[in-house]
XYZ file of C-alpha atoms in Angstrom:
652
model
C 3.366 9.652 -17.500
C 3.737 13.086 -16.678
C 1.245 13.187 -13.888
C 0.974 10.887 -10.797
C -1.705 8.009 -10.877
C -5.401 9.436 -10.093
C -6.560 9.500 -6.941
C -10.174 9.772 -5.216
C -10.877 10.727 -1.721
C -12.835 8.101 0.236
C -15.119 8.320 3.336
C -16.260 5.329 4.837
C -18.848 5.730 7.892
C -20.335 2.461 9.994
C -21.355 1.351 13.225
C -18.460 0.168 15.592
C -19.952 -3.157 15.119
C -18.829 -3.329 11.293
C -15.577 -1.859 12.207
C -13.641 -5.129 12.240
C -14.923 -6.665 8.962
C -14.186 -3.315 7.156
C -10.602 -3.143 8.737
C -9.884 -6.741 7.299
C -11.652 -5.810 3.852
C -9.815 -2.715 3.313
C -6.536 -4.357 4.434
C -6.831 -7.234 2.303
C -7.018 -4.800 -0.373
C -4.041 -2.526 0.364
C -5.035 0.207 -1.599
C -6.652 2.483 0.956
C -3.972 5.150 2.102
C -5.691 6.486 5.539
C -5.761 10.118 6.638
C -4.978 9.831 10.484
C -7.654 11.716 12.323
C -6.686 14.819 14.532
C -8.862 15.513 17.577
C -10.069 19.003 17.564
C -10.741 20.986 20.756
C -13.607 22.989 19.353
C -15.361 23.514 15.969
C -17.682 21.321 14.095
C -15.794 18.081 14.786
C -14.917 18.423 18.021
C -17.330 15.483 19.119
C -15.162 13.258 17.471
C -12.286 11.108 19.139
C -9.735 8.649 18.193
C -10.772 5.414 18.184
C -9.300 2.412 20.349
C -7.427 -0.569 19.424
C -9.245 -3.796 18.632
C -9.534 -6.541 21.070
C -6.052 -8.733 20.989
C -3.776 -5.891 20.121
C -1.795 -6.185 23.164
C -1.210 -10.023 22.818
C -0.258 -9.440 18.919
C 1.928 -6.697 20.069
C 3.882 -8.685 22.598
C 4.075 -11.894 19.959
C 5.418 -9.590 17.435
C 8.094 -7.925 19.984
C 9.125 -11.689 20.966
C 9.487 -12.885 17.414
C 11.406 -9.785 16.478
C 13.609 -10.181 19.415
C 14.625 -14.105 18.514
C 14.829 -12.767 14.923
C 17.629 -10.310 16.114
C 19.400 -12.941 18.149
C 19.803 -15.620 15.666
C 20.074 -13.172 12.921
C 17.200 -13.563 10.668
C 15.921 -10.527 8.216
C 13.104 -11.434 6.578
C 13.755 -9.213 3.700
C 16.980 -11.246 2.995
C 14.943 -14.285 2.576
C 13.275 -15.970 -0.349
C 10.291 -17.982 0.706
C 10.365 -21.506 -0.311
C 6.475 -21.545 -0.066
C 3.409 -19.940 1.445
C 2.575 -20.926 4.821
C -1.339 -21.183 5.557
C -2.387 -18.569 8.151
C -4.853 -21.205 10.074
C -1.717 -23.593 10.351
C 0.604 -20.795 10.865
C -1.513 -19.578 14.067
C -1.555 -22.925 15.237
C 2.096 -23.399 15.340
C 2.592 -19.905 16.981
C 0.242 -20.690 19.703
C 2.400 -23.991 19.969
C 5.992 -23.252 19.376
C 6.493 -19.701 19.882
C 7.174 -19.832 23.625
C 9.478 -23.066 23.671
C 11.692 -21.323 20.739
C 11.689 -18.021 23.131
C 12.408 -19.931 26.095
C 15.163 -21.835 24.463
C 16.610 -18.438 22.643
C 16.608 -16.774 25.924
C 18.087 -19.614 27.837
C 20.945 -19.867 25.204
C 21.111 -15.867 25.326
C 21.729 -16.016 29.110
C 24.090 -18.896 28.993
C 26.204 -17.175 26.098
C 26.131 -13.879 28.135
C 27.265 -15.780 31.483
C 29.984 -17.286 29.480
C 31.180 -14.132 27.699
C 31.412 -12.448 31.360
C 33.162 -15.186 32.897
C 35.991 -14.807 29.634
C 36.442 -11.348 30.020
C 37.164 -12.010 33.771
C 39.418 -14.791 32.902
C 41.001 -12.424 30.374
C 41.624 -9.584 32.811
C 43.060 -11.908 35.598
C 45.518 -13.220 32.868
C 46.387 -9.593 32.209
C 46.949 -8.901 35.694
C 49.053 -12.174 36.203
C 51.269 -11.928 33.255
C 53.814 -9.530 34.619
C 54.310 -11.781 37.700
C 54.974 -14.977 35.379
C 58.695 -13.818 34.875
C 59.495 -13.888 38.719
C 59.327 -17.500 40.288
C 57.668 -16.149 43.548
C 54.260 -17.458 44.747
C 51.483 -14.892 45.026
C 51.088 -15.298 48.659
C 54.984 -14.207 49.315
C 53.999 -10.632 47.950
C 51.696 -9.727 51.187
C 51.284 -10.302 54.626
C 54.796 -8.832 56.225
C 55.211 -6.810 59.178
C 58.606 -5.616 58.930
C 58.959 -5.400 54.825
C 57.481 -3.285 52.372
C 57.000 -4.716 48.841
C 56.970 -2.919 45.358
C 55.657 -4.543 42.315
C 55.475 -2.761 38.798
C 57.270 -2.059 35.706
C 60.261 0.179 35.289
C 61.871 1.483 32.026
C 65.026 0.046 33.410
C 66.843 -1.790 36.281
C 67.193 0.357 39.222
C 69.872 0.472 41.684
C 68.817 0.714 45.413
C 71.017 2.088 47.957
C 69.409 0.470 50.852
C 69.155 -3.138 52.103
C 66.664 -5.012 49.901
C 65.818 -7.949 48.070
C 65.275 -7.501 44.262
C 63.747 -9.433 41.382
C 64.004 -7.563 37.665
C 63.029 -9.240 34.735
C 63.680 -7.490 31.344
C 60.791 -8.517 28.632
C 59.853 -6.651 25.305
C 56.359 -6.122 26.529
C 57.707 -4.082 29.727
C 60.572 -4.651 32.585
C 59.015 -5.756 35.559
C 60.606 -5.409 39.178
C 59.846 -6.863 42.663
C 61.481 -5.238 45.562
C 61.665 -6.197 49.024
C 63.030 -3.593 51.694
C 62.630 -3.146 55.284
C 59.708 -0.731 56.150
C 62.464 1.708 57.778
C 63.890 2.249 54.274
C 60.549 1.977 52.438
C 60.769 5.935 51.664
C 64.304 5.696 50.058
C 63.588 2.963 47.967
C 60.247 4.550 46.873
C 62.215 7.549 46.127
C 64.681 5.597 44.044
C 61.931 3.837 41.964
C 59.832 7.105 41.043
C 63.006 8.800 39.910
C 63.538 5.582 37.720
C 59.795 6.225 36.125
C 58.342 3.194 38.358
C 54.738 2.296 37.711
C 53.155 0.120 40.228
C 51.166 -3.237 39.719
C 48.679 -4.616 42.393
C 49.330 -8.438 43.261
C 46.816 -10.267 41.964
C 44.208 -12.181 44.139
C 44.891 -15.847 44.795
C 47.917 -18.090 45.726
C 50.269 -20.145 43.855
C 53.324 -20.018 41.204
C 51.912 -17.256 38.587
C 52.769 -19.644 35.802
C 50.576 -22.226 37.254
C 47.462 -19.720 37.695
C 48.094 -18.591 34.056
C 47.999 -22.172 32.722
C 44.776 -22.842 34.883
C 43.079 -19.817 33.340
C 44.240 -20.613 29.672
C 42.568 -24.220 30.508
C 39.231 -22.272 31.629
C 39.356 -20.091 28.685
C 39.438 -23.057 26.528
C 36.411 -24.336 27.926
C 34.347 -21.085 28.087
C 35.508 -20.644 24.369
C 34.152 -24.127 23.630
C 31.014 -23.252 25.357
C 30.306 -20.271 23.473
C 30.721 -22.168 20.283
C 28.408 -24.670 21.433
C 25.884 -22.145 22.087
C 26.174 -20.318 18.656
C 25.987 -23.480 17.031
C 22.793 -24.121 18.498
C 21.484 -20.890 17.882
C 22.561 -21.301 14.249
C 20.794 -24.495 14.206
C 17.634 -22.738 15.352
C 18.009 -20.140 12.950
C 18.378 -22.542 9.842
C 15.266 -24.578 11.239
C 12.610 -21.652 12.110
C 13.788 -18.591 10.079
C 11.190 -19.254 7.554
C 8.690 -19.844 10.440
C 9.966 -16.822 12.125
C 9.558 -14.615 9.088
C 6.050 -15.742 8.253
C 4.965 -15.211 11.798
C 6.346 -11.730 11.668
C 4.299 -11.152 8.628
C 0.931 -12.582 10.098
C 1.547 -10.964 13.584
C 2.473 -7.541 11.654
C -0.801 -7.773 10.013
C -2.796 -8.703 13.105
C -0.946 -5.497 14.985
C -1.754 -3.039 11.943
C -5.303 -3.853 11.824
C -5.848 -3.874 15.445
C -4.311 -0.670 15.717
C -5.869 1.122 12.527
C -9.193 2.463 14.966
C -6.167 4.916 16.164
C -6.473 6.446 12.903
C -9.916 6.745 12.725
C -12.464 9.381 13.998
C -14.870 7.820 16.389
C -18.308 8.378 17.832
C -19.896 6.393 21.098
C -21.756 4.103 18.384
C -19.747 5.055 14.537
C -16.425 5.626 13.332
C -15.179 7.229 10.239
C -12.560 6.621 8.410
C -10.891 8.925 5.446
C -8.342 8.412 2.924
C -7.636 8.132 -0.584
C -7.862 5.437 -3.004
C -6.798 5.157 -6.766
C -9.522 6.316 -8.867
C -9.920 2.918 -10.676
C -9.876 0.970 -7.501
C -12.517 2.632 -5.847
C -15.118 0.357 -7.126
C -13.553 -3.000 -6.326
C -12.871 -1.739 -2.614
C -16.663 -0.139 -2.237
C -18.037 -3.532 -3.589
C -15.671 -5.366 -1.435
C -16.312 -3.459 1.901
C -20.400 -3.538 0.871
C -20.088 -7.281 0.436
C -18.257 -7.858 3.940
C -20.896 -5.721 5.907
C -23.903 -7.150 3.897
C -24.480 -3.065 2.893
C -24.684 -2.012 6.571
C -21.942 0.907 5.383
C -21.662 4.196 3.924
C -18.968 5.145 1.433
C -18.603 8.151 -0.321
C -15.873 9.111 -3.075
C -14.917 12.554 -4.263
C -12.313 13.690 -6.706
C -9.448 14.959 -5.269
C -9.444 18.815 -5.037
C -6.644 21.302 -6.141
C -5.559 21.802 -2.668
C -6.034 18.511 -1.125
C -2.990 16.641 0.338
C -3.452 13.782 -1.609
C -0.678 11.281 -1.463
C 1.379 10.310 -4.686
C 1.846 7.651 -6.432
C 3.854 7.465 -9.724
C 2.245 6.070 -12.722
C 5.201 5.797 -14.817
C 6.360 3.129 -17.692
C 8.604 0.309 -16.821
C 11.279 2.555 -18.503
C 11.172 5.583 -16.447
C 10.433 3.546 -13.070
C 13.741 3.462 -12.094
C 14.357 7.132 -12.134
C 11.856 7.264 -9.373
C 14.612 6.840 -6.966
C 16.412 10.152 -8.270
C 13.215 11.968 -7.981
C 12.732 10.954 -4.517
C 16.116 11.708 -3.418
C 15.068 15.455 -4.422
C 11.363 15.067 -3.309
C 8.277 13.611 -4.514
C 5.860 15.564 -6.881
C 2.705 17.213 -5.495
C -0.393 15.373 -6.672
C -1.453 18.518 -8.836
C 2.411 19.015 -10.242
C 3.919 17.461 -13.180
C 6.002 14.550 -12.648
C 9.443 14.883 -14.123
C 10.582 11.131 -13.704
C 10.289 10.360 -17.641
C 12.155 13.342 -18.592
C 15.052 12.599 -15.926
C 14.921 9.174 -17.165
C 16.059 10.296 -20.497
C 18.110 13.310 -19.693
C 20.200 11.976 -16.484
C 21.734 8.970 -18.459
C 22.761 11.531 -21.579
C 24.353 13.880 -19.416
C 26.256 11.039 -17.401
C 26.969 9.777 -20.952
C 28.530 12.858 -22.124
C 30.662 13.219 -18.873
C 32.149 9.857 -18.951
C 31.858 8.895 -22.552
C 34.208 6.054 -22.615
C 33.807 2.585 -24.188
C 36.144 1.055 -21.810
C 34.615 2.888 -18.310
C 31.203 2.450 -19.691
C 32.019 -1.314 -20.109
C 33.118 -1.583 -16.508
C 30.244 0.214 -14.947
C 27.832 -2.233 -16.895
C 29.793 -5.562 -15.564
C 29.659 -3.768 -12.040
C 25.606 -3.074 -12.498
C 25.053 -6.369 -13.471
C 26.890 -7.885 -10.592
C 25.265 -5.931 -8.084
C 21.781 -6.933 -9.420
C 22.240 -10.044 -7.560
C 23.280 -8.580 -4.415
C 20.890 -5.623 -4.165
C 17.113 -7.050 -3.854
C 15.344 -4.422 -2.541
C 12.885 -2.028 -4.859
C 15.023 0.748 -4.185
C 18.282 -0.678 -4.759
C 17.278 -2.289 -8.045
C 15.716 0.968 -8.900
C 19.386 2.567 -8.542
C 21.516 -0.021 -10.168
C 19.285 0.055 -13.128
C 19.772 3.640 -13.536
C 23.463 2.878 -13.224
C 22.832 0.409 -15.926
C 21.261 2.656 -18.166
C 24.235 5.396 -17.462
C 26.924 2.646 -18.299
C 24.882 2.071 -21.440
C 25.146 5.738 -22.627
C 28.604 6.058 -21.560
C 29.272 3.167 -24.101
C 27.357 5.030 -26.715
C 29.022 8.362 -26.115
C 32.346 6.505 -26.139
C 31.714 5.578 -29.572
C 30.621 9.086 -30.664
C 33.512 10.658 -28.719
C 36.025 7.632 -30.211
C 37.401 7.115 -26.633
C 38.473 3.710 -25.210
C 40.383 3.992 -21.718
C 41.701 7.295 -23.145
C 43.062 6.087 -26.152
C 41.262 6.943 -29.411
C 39.390 4.090 -31.156
C 41.608 3.370 -34.290
C 39.857 3.693 -37.391
C 36.830 5.530 -35.594
C 37.061 9.690 -36.207
C 35.016 10.974 -33.457
C 31.428 12.240 -34.504
C 30.944 14.610 -31.427
C 33.779 17.534 -30.985
C 37.316 15.515 -29.887
C 38.155 15.597 -26.373
C 41.547 13.847 -26.802
C 44.189 16.207 -25.216
C 47.960 16.337 -26.597
C 49.414 14.144 -23.894
C 51.713 11.227 -24.363
C 51.135 9.434 -27.369
C 48.285 11.332 -28.469
C 50.583 14.700 -28.196
C 50.616 14.546 -32.091
C 47.006 14.662 -32.523
C 45.120 18.226 -32.928
C 43.886 18.486 -29.212
C 40.338 18.811 -28.143
C 37.888 20.804 -29.792
C 37.162 23.055 -26.919
C 34.982 25.522 -29.010
C 32.817 22.547 -30.182
C 32.612 21.027 -26.748
C 31.688 24.347 -24.978
C 28.741 25.246 -27.889
C 27.331 21.634 -27.746
C 26.835 21.613 -23.831
C 25.758 25.353 -24.000
C 22.910 24.169 -26.587
C 22.030 21.745 -24.110
C 21.398 24.166 -21.710
C 19.514 26.466 -23.531
C 17.369 23.979 -24.725
C 16.817 22.190 -20.966
C 16.112 25.660 -19.492
C 13.677 26.533 -22.378
C 11.963 23.039 -21.717
C 11.730 24.024 -17.978
C 10.205 27.342 -18.327
C 7.705 26.184 -20.840
C 6.747 23.196 -18.630
C 6.153 25.997 -16.040
C 4.341 27.821 -18.323
C 1.989 25.292 -19.236
C 1.539 24.764 -15.314
C 0.775 28.344 -14.864
C -1.905 28.183 -17.346
C -3.433 24.991 -16.317
C -3.629 26.268 -12.818
C -4.131 30.271 -13.147
C -5.050 30.831 -16.673
C -3.474 33.425 -18.820
C -2.473 35.669 -15.382
C 0.694 33.389 -14.737
C 1.522 33.271 -18.443
C 3.701 36.624 -18.035
C 6.346 35.643 -16.027
C 7.376 32.402 -17.738
C 6.981 33.632 -21.241
C 9.248 36.555 -20.287
C 11.839 34.286 -18.868
C 12.100 32.637 -22.380
C 11.656 35.662 -24.482
C 14.680 37.291 -22.307
C 16.851 34.259 -23.072
C 16.040 33.871 -26.598
C 15.985 37.712 -27.046
C 19.858 37.612 -25.945
C 20.868 34.991 -28.234
C 19.100 36.448 -31.306
C 21.103 39.874 -30.471
C 24.168 37.709 -29.810
C 23.589 36.035 -33.127
C 23.339 39.158 -35.127
C 26.107 40.696 -33.787
C 28.899 37.908 -33.726
C 29.331 34.477 -35.855
C 29.287 31.826 -33.632
C 30.192 28.176 -34.352
C 27.153 25.643 -34.327
C 25.015 28.537 -33.811
C 22.627 30.551 -36.492
C 24.626 33.362 -38.183
C 22.770 36.268 -38.745
C 25.396 38.857 -38.892
C 24.912 38.935 -42.994
C 21.845 41.338 -42.366
C 22.705 45.177 -42.731
C 22.496 47.588 -39.831
C 18.949 49.247 -39.740
C 19.184 51.348 -36.746
C 21.444 52.054 -34.158
C 24.117 49.535 -35.718
C 21.437 46.427 -35.049
C 20.066 44.381 -38.135
C 16.694 43.316 -38.578
C 17.202 40.215 -36.435
C 18.901 42.366 -33.911
C 15.835 44.755 -33.457
C 13.719 41.363 -33.258
C 15.921 40.020 -30.261
C 15.891 43.628 -28.707
C 12.284 43.540 -28.732
C 12.014 40.098 -27.413
C 14.582 41.347 -24.518
C 12.322 44.474 -23.584
C 9.206 42.581 -23.657
C 10.808 39.657 -21.426
C 11.652 42.081 -19.145
C 8.449 43.537 -19.052
C 6.618 40.446 -18.483
C 8.724 39.545 -15.762
C 8.047 42.700 -13.954
C 4.544 42.530 -14.339
C 4.560 39.221 -12.326
C 6.928 40.204 -9.741
C 9.464 43.328 -9.951
C 11.856 41.597 -7.685
C 12.578 39.045 -9.825
C 14.284 41.477 -12.256
C 17.380 41.345 -10.278
C 17.529 37.556 -11.211
C 18.061 38.277 -14.655
C 21.583 37.675 -14.577
C 20.759 33.701 -13.842
C 19.865 33.103 -17.420
C 23.497 33.413 -18.111
C 24.893 31.957 -14.783
C 22.466 29.206 -15.256
C 23.064 28.389 -18.902
C 27.179 28.487 -18.245
C 26.516 25.866 -15.733
C 26.181 23.273 -18.341
C 29.785 23.763 -19.381
C 30.629 21.355 -16.626
C 29.403 18.728 -18.954
C 32.223 19.420 -20.960
C 34.902 20.360 -18.393
C 34.279 17.373 -15.841
C 34.327 15.219 -19.021
C 37.750 16.515 -20.141
C 39.353 16.269 -16.655
C 38.176 12.564 -17.065
C 40.027 12.097 -20.231
C 43.063 13.996 -19.031
C 43.298 11.595 -16.263
C 42.974 8.301 -18.119
C 45.470 9.513 -20.692
C 48.136 10.644 -17.833
C 47.672 6.974 -16.462
C 48.250 5.642 -19.937
C 51.346 7.872 -20.261
C 52.684 6.757 -16.847
C 51.812 3.190 -17.123
C 52.620 2.421 -20.789
C 54.953 5.194 -21.962
C 57.081 5.700 -18.959
C 57.185 1.817 -17.275
C 56.035 -0.567 -19.668
C 57.567 0.336 -23.282
C 60.913 1.298 -22.072
C 61.289 -2.270 -20.849
C 59.952 -3.952 -23.805
C 62.903 -2.531 -25.468
C 65.788 -4.431 -23.774
C 63.840 -7.059 -22.090
C 65.386 -8.240 -18.808
C 64.350 -10.015 -15.585
C 63.954 -6.746 -13.940
C 62.260 -5.326 -16.717
C 59.535 -8.099 -16.271
C 59.027 -6.839 -12.767
C 58.674 -3.368 -13.965
C 56.346 -4.439 -16.737
C 54.300 -6.262 -14.011
C 54.022 -2.972 -11.995
C 53.299 -0.775 -15.011
C 50.145 -2.956 -15.668
C 49.210 -2.771 -11.768
C 49.661 0.896 -12.299
C 47.406 0.906 -15.253
C 44.781 -1.126 -13.847
C 44.405 0.841 -10.620
C 44.673 4.105 -12.408
C 41.685 3.257 -14.716
C 39.579 1.644 -12.073
C 40.045 4.540 -9.971
C 39.143 7.156 -12.796
C 36.272 4.863 -13.400
C 35.040 5.636 -9.708
C 35.600 9.301 -10.034
C 33.899 9.463 -13.443
C 30.975 7.644 -11.664
C 30.822 9.973 -8.806
C 31.789 13.366 -10.814
C 29.320 12.142 -13.434
C 26.132 10.974 -11.368
C 26.799 14.153 -9.233
C 27.368 16.814 -11.957
C 24.334 15.331 -13.915
C 21.857 15.567 -10.855
C 23.062 18.883 -9.954
C 22.133 19.894 -13.563
C 18.669 18.360 -13.154
C 17.831 19.465 -9.399
C 19.328 23.207 -9.671
C 19.306 24.312 -13.147
C 15.924 22.342 -14.548
C 13.888 21.550 -11.464
C 14.030 25.156 -10.027
C 12.126 26.133 -13.427
C 9.193 24.183 -12.872
C 9.062 21.920 -10.211
C 8.670 22.349 -6.209
C 8.214 18.594 -4.955
C 6.743 18.135 -1.453
C 4.482 15.519 -2.288
C 3.059 12.752 0.446
C 4.248 9.224 -0.433
C 1.360 7.107 -1.228
C 1.224 4.453 1.592
C -1.353 2.086 1.258
C -2.890 0.375 4.590
C -2.197 -3.245 4.099
C 1.041 -5.571 3.737
C 2.513 -6.943 0.822
C 2.477 -10.669 1.765
C 5.521 -13.103 0.905
C 5.630 -15.756 3.456
C 1.711 -16.458 4.043
C -1.704 -16.902 2.412
C -5.284 -17.264 3.577
């Protein structure tokens, strides 16, 4: 479980005549991860070139593009569909030949009709927008233009304007903007224009057309109703096509995707004039089955060789974890997939992440909320990645409930009759002010111990990795780091009595004020530093990180205490300051305040749950990614992506 699935490197060589049946056979198994061939300009393999697509690739691609275009227009996402049945490939191909062009033409026609109607709608709405200011004045549009001796001004002004020259004026005051229409002899045009500009006049062009603006507006409204009804009819017909054809579209996309991928596969192979070479990786236990299938499909006219993956081969990585640990693979992929020859930390993260989350958000009430949320989201997130993240949340919510019992916490209150088993986190806030307060020393020692153990585990794993890859040559550095950390701890234990830690202060001093345990610690420290320096002297400057990384685990206690503090403050405000005073002299106004207090209580705890989810998740992940992984894990592996399609809608 701590190693990826074992892979074998496979080399398939055959004549080009066998290319199509081999591709079909390999595709049907969906276990062969193809290594793409890269042409070389010189060297041993310069004669090999990239292959050409199989016949039919272009036609299949065009049909696939058409299918996906229709799906996009009518709103079909195959991943969201639950197939009612599996379609026969032969029947489906016949249906594609018969119906695809007709459906595409109908959808294209509807799309063009909708586009035309939408363009006409935008044009009508723009004309209405231009006409609306003129509707305030009872003048036909044709009377605003065509004068030889009159100048016409139309537009908006903040207020009515006094014009000191002969004129005819219409002013309308409306809340959406004052409108003015001014007619003046042309010899007074300049004076009128200056008066308008001084009043903040903003000109509006006279709309096209003739007739009274109000009647034109009514005509536009009728046309818009007709256009809107037309768009609705088009949408209804598209929706009908979606309902009737979505299963056919999804199944057609599946089979055409398979056709295109198979037809394009030669682009990933190395070829000569007569033969081709396909190289890739297959899970080792699947090699016999694939070799047998290919041999059967070609009547044995193929050469296949398989080899174990070498230390430096860039083999793809497929996880090999138990069902319990599989959801945590999403967290590992967020960081980086392990390399093929590297330890897979998924199982460790699957165990440790929920524990850290529970330590931070250890509250029965908050854990119950997250549990309900996780169960509810399982109905909506159906993708494999979404399901894994939801399962991680499910595990985290359960540990939150468990640690809530251990901390005796329920929405910030102490659980009646249940004393904390772990160091108390109850603060002296509100109704809890009479308590003894949090056991800060106990909490700090608890998380420091967790940090010491996890860092030691990380260094120990790296020691195993170095020994596995390099023998004893790679041991000194990692063992040195462990010796330095535990040497410091033993020295501290021999000098100071620390709670929840071994007390070695009873031993008498032997030399330079150090007792025997202190001397042992000093020896470990010195030997550790020497071991680190033997591997890399530059790493000596990183010795202080032993302390900083260990103290970093204090965030488990600190973030957890902040969550408890917020919960208790919410309780104090909602219950202690709003609800309880009203209960002493209940009145109509008091009921309103009680309802307000309940709202504050609910919103406050929901908000704190969200903060706890974010803080608990991020801080727990940070400790894995930064403090733990950096001790032994690099990542950077290639995701195993087998050639083939997981078929949901079709069958042979």
